[in-house]
Short mmCIF file of C-alpha atoms and ligand atoms in Angstrom, two decimals:
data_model
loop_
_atom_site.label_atom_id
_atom_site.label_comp_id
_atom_site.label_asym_id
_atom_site.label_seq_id
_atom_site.Cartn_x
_atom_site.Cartn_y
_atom_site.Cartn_z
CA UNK A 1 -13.85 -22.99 -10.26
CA UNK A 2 -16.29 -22.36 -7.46
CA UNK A 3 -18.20 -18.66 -7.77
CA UNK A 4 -17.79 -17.25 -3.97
CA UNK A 5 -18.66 -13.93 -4.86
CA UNK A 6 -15.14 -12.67 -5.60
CA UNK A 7 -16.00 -10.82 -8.46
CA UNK A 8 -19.40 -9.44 -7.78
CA UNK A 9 -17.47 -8.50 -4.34
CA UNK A 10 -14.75 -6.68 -6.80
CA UNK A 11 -18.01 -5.06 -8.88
CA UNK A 12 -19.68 -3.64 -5.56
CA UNK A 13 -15.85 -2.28 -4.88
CA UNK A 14 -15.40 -0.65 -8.46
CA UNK A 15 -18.63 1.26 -8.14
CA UNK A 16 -18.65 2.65 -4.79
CA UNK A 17 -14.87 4.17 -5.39
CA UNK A 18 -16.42 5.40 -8.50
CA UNK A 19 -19.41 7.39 -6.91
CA UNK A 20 -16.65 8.00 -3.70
CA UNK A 21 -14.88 9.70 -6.88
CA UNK A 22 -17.72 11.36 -8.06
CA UNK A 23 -19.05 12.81 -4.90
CA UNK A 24 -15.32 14.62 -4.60
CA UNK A 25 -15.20 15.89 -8.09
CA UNK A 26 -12.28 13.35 -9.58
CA UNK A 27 -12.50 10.12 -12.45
CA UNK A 28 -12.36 7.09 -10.94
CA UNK A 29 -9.36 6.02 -13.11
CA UNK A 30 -7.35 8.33 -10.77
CA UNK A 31 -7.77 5.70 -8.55
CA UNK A 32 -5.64 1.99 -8.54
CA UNK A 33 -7.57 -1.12 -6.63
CA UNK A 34 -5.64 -2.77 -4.77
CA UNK A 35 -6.49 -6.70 -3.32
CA UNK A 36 -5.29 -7.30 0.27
CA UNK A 37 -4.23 -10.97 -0.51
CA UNK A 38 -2.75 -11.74 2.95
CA UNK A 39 -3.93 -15.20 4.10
CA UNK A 40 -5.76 -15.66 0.74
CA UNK A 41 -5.01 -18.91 -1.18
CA UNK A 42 -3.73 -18.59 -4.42
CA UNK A 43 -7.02 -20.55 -6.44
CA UNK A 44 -8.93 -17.26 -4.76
CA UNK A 45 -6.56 -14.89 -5.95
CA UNK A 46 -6.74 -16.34 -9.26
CA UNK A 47 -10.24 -15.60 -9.20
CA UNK A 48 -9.48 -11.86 -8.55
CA UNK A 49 -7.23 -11.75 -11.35
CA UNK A 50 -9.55 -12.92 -13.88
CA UNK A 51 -12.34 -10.80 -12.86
CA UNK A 52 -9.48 -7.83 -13.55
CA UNK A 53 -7.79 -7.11 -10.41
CA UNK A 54 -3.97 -5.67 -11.18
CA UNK A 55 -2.44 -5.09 -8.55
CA UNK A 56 -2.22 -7.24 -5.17
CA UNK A 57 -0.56 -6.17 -1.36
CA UNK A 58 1.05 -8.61 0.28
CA UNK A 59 2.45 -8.05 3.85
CA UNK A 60 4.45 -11.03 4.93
CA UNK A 61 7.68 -12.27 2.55
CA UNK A 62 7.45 -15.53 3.69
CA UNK A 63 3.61 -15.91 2.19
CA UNK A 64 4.23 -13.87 -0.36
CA UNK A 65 7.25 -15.72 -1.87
CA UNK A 66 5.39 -19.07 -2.41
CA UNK A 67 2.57 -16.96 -4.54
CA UNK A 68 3.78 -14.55 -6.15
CA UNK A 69 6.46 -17.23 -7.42
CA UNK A 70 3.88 -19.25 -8.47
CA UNK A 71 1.12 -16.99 -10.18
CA UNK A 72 4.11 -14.36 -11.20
CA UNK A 73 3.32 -10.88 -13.18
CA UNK A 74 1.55 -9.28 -13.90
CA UNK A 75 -0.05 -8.79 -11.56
CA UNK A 76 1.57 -5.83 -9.67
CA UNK A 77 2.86 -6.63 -6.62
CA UNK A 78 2.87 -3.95 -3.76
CA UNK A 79 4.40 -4.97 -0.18
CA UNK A 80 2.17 -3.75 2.49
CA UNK A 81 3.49 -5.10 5.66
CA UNK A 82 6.28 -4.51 8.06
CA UNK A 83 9.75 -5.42 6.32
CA UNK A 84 12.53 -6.45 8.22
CA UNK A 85 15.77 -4.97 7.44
CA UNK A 86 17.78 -8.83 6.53
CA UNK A 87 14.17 -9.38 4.86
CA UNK A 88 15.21 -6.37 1.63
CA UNK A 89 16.39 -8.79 -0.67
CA UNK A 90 13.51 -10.77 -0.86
CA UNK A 91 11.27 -7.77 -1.31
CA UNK A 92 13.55 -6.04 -4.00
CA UNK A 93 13.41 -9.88 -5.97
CA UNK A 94 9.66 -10.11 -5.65
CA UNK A 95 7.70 -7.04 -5.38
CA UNK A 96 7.06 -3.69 -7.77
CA UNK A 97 6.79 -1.66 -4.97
CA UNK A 98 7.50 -1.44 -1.49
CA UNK A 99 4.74 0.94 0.69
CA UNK A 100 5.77 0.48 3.72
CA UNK A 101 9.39 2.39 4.05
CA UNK A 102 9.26 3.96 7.40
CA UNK A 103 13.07 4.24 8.47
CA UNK A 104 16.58 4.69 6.76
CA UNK A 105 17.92 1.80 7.70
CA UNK A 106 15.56 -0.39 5.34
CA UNK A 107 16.21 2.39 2.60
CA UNK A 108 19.52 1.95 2.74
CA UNK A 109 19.44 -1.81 2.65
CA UNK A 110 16.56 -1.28 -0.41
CA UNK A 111 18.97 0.45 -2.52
CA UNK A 112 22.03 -1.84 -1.94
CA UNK A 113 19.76 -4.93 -3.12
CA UNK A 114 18.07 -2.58 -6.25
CA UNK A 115 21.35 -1.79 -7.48
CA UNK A 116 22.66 -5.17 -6.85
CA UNK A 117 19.78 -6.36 -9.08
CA UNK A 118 20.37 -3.63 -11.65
CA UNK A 119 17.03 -2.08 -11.30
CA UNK A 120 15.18 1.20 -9.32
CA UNK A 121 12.76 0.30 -7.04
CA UNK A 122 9.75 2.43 -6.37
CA UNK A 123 8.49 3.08 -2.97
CA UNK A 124 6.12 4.68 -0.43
CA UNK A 125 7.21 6.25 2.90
CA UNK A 126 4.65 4.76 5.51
CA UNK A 127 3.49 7.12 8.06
CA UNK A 128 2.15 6.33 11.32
CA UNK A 129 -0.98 9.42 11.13
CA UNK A 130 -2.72 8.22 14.39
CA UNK A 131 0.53 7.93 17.04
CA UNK A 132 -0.14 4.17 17.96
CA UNK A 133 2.77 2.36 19.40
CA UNK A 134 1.32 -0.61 17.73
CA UNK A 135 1.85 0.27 14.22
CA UNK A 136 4.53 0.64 12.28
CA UNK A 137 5.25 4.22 9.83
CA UNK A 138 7.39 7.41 10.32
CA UNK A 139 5.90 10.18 12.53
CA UNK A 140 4.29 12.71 9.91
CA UNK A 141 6.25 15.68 11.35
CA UNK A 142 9.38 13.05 10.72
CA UNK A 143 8.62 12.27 7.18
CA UNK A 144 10.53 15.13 5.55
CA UNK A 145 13.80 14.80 6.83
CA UNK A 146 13.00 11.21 6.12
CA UNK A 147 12.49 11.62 2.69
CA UNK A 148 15.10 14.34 2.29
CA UNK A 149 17.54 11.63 3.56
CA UNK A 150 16.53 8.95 1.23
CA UNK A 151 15.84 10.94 -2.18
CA UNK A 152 19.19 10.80 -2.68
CA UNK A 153 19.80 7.15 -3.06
CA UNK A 154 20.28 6.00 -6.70
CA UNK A 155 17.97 3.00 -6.69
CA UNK A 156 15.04 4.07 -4.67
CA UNK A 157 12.18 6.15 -5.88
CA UNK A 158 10.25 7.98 -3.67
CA UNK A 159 6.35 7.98 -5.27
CA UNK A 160 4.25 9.24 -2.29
CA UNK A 161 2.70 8.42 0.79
CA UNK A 162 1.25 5.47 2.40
CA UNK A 163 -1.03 5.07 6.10
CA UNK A 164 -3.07 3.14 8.12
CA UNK A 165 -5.13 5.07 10.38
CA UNK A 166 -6.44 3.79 13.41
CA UNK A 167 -9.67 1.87 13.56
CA UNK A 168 -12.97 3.27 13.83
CA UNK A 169 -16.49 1.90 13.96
CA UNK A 170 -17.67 5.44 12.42
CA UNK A 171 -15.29 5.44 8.90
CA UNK A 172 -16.11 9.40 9.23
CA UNK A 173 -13.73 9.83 12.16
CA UNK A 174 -10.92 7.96 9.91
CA UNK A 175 -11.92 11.76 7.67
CA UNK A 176 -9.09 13.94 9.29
CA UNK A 177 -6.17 11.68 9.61
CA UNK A 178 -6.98 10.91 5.46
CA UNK A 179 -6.79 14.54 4.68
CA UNK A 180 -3.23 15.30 7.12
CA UNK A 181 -2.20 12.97 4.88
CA UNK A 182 -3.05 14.31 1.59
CA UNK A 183 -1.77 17.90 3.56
CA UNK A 184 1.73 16.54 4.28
CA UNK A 185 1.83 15.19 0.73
CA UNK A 186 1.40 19.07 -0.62
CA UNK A 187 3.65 19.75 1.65
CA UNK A 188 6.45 17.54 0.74
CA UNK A 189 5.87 18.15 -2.81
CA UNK A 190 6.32 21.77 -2.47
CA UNK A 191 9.91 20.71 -1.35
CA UNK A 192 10.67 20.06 -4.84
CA UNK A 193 13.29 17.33 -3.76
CA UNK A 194 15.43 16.00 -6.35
CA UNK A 195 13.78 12.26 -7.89
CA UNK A 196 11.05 12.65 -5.50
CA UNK A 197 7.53 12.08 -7.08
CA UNK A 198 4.28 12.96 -4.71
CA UNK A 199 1.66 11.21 -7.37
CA UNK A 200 0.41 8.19 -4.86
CA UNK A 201 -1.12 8.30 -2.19
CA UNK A 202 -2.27 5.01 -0.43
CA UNK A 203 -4.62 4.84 2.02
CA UNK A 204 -8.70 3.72 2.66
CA UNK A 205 -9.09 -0.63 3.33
CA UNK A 206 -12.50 -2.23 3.79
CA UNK A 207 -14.07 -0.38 5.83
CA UNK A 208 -13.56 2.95 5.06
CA UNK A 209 -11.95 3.44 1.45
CA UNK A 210 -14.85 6.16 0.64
CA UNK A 211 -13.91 8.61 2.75
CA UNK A 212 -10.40 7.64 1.91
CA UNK A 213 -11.06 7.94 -2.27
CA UNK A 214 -12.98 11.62 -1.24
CA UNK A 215 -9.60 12.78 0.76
CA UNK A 216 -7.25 11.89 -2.29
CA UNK A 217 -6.34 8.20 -2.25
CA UNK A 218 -4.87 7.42 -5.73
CA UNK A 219 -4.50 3.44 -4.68
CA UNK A 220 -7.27 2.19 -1.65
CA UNK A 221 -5.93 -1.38 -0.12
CA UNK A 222 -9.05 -3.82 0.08
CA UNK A 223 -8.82 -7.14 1.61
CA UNK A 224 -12.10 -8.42 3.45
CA UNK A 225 -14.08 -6.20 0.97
CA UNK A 226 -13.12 -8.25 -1.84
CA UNK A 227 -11.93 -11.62 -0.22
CA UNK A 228 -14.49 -11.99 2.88
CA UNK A 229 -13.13 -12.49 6.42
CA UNK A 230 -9.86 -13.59 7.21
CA UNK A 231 -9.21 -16.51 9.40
CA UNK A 232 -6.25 -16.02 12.02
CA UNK A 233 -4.07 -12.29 11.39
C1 PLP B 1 -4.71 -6.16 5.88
C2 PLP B 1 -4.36 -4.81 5.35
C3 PLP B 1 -5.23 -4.10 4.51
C4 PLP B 1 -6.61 -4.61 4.11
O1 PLP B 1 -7.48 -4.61 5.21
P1 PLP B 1 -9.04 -4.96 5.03
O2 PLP B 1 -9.64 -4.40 6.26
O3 PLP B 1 -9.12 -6.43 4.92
O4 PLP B 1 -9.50 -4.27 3.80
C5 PLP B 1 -4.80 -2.88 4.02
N1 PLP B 1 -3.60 -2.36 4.34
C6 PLP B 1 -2.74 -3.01 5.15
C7 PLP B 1 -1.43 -2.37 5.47
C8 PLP B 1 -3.10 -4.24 5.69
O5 PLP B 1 -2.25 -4.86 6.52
#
């Protein structure tokens, strides 16, 4: 197998969430690495995998379902990306975790397909901290009635927080929209909703997963960091 630098890439990655880490006072093992696999072929994620990675995002079924069929688990599986509603079944069969819950509809049709399949899924509720139309996520000031809605349901368990925050060249200005995160987090878990767990809180890709790791991420998302550029989305 060809050396393209995946797991010096991963190495690089490991150390700078470690002194990220130790610049905010926490152990790096509070913190899960994630590889952004989208558009990634599966000989390259094999690489990842043997240089230790655990735990991959996905964010389209359709690509998903060929790999993850294919190289199976472990490793972890996380869905990342917008999920349809008719789409649930697919991403109850194939993934450990779904991030990116951001209505009750999908809930709903999550826990019909969990219990169908006999098991409890584990999910995050994606929030949309920056207000772009563009993106998908719940308004933060929506997320608790959100989450007070979906606690109940039998098959679903609610495990933290997810968000994309919108781009900047300076990773700094990404700083406040990271730490309303972590706020709303507190916030929720001072609730003390029934089978709701506020451990995880993912957020921090590429470009700024520092500042991310110093504002409380417990899993950073890294896809061109670890994988180089992508070609097409
Ligand atoms: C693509 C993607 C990432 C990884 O982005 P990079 O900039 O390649 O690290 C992380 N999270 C989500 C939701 C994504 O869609």
């Amino acid at each position: 197998m060809t050396d393209d630098g995946i797991k010096s890439k991963i190495q690089i990655v490991r150390s700078r969430i470690a002194e990220a880490a130790a610049r905010s006072g926490r152990r790096p093992s509070e913190i899960r690495l994630m590889a952004v696999t989208k558009t990634v072929e599966e000989n390259r994620i094999r690489q990842a995998l043997e240089a230790g990675i655990d735990l991959c995002g996905e964010n389209y079924i359709q690509e998903s379902r060929i790999k993850i069929e294919s190289i199976g688990h472990p490793p972890q599986w996380h869905m990342i990306g917008h999920l349809q509603t008719n789409k649930a079944k697919y991403a109850v069969r194939l993934f450990d975790m779904v991030e990116s819950v951001d209505r009750f509809e999908l809930a709903v049709e999550l826990d019909r397909r969990a219990g169908g399949a006999g098991r409890v899924l584990p999910i995050l509720i994606e929030v949309n901290s920056g207000g772009e139309l563009t993106k998908s996520g719940i308004p933060p000031e929506e997320a608790i009635d959100l989450i007070r809605r979906i606690a109940p349901l039998e098959h679903l368990a609610i495990s933290g927080l997810m968000t994309m925050p919108p781009w900047f060249d300076d990773p700094e200005e990404a700083r406040p929209f990271f730490s309303a995160l972590r706020t709303l987090r507190d916030r929720i878990a001072a609730e003390e909703f029934d089978r709701v767990a506020m451990t995880e809180l993912s957020m921090g890709m590429t470009d700024d997963f520092e500042v991310a790791v110093e504002e409380g991420a417990t899993i950073v998302r890294v896809g061109r960091g670890i994988f180089g550029e992508r070609t097409g989305r």
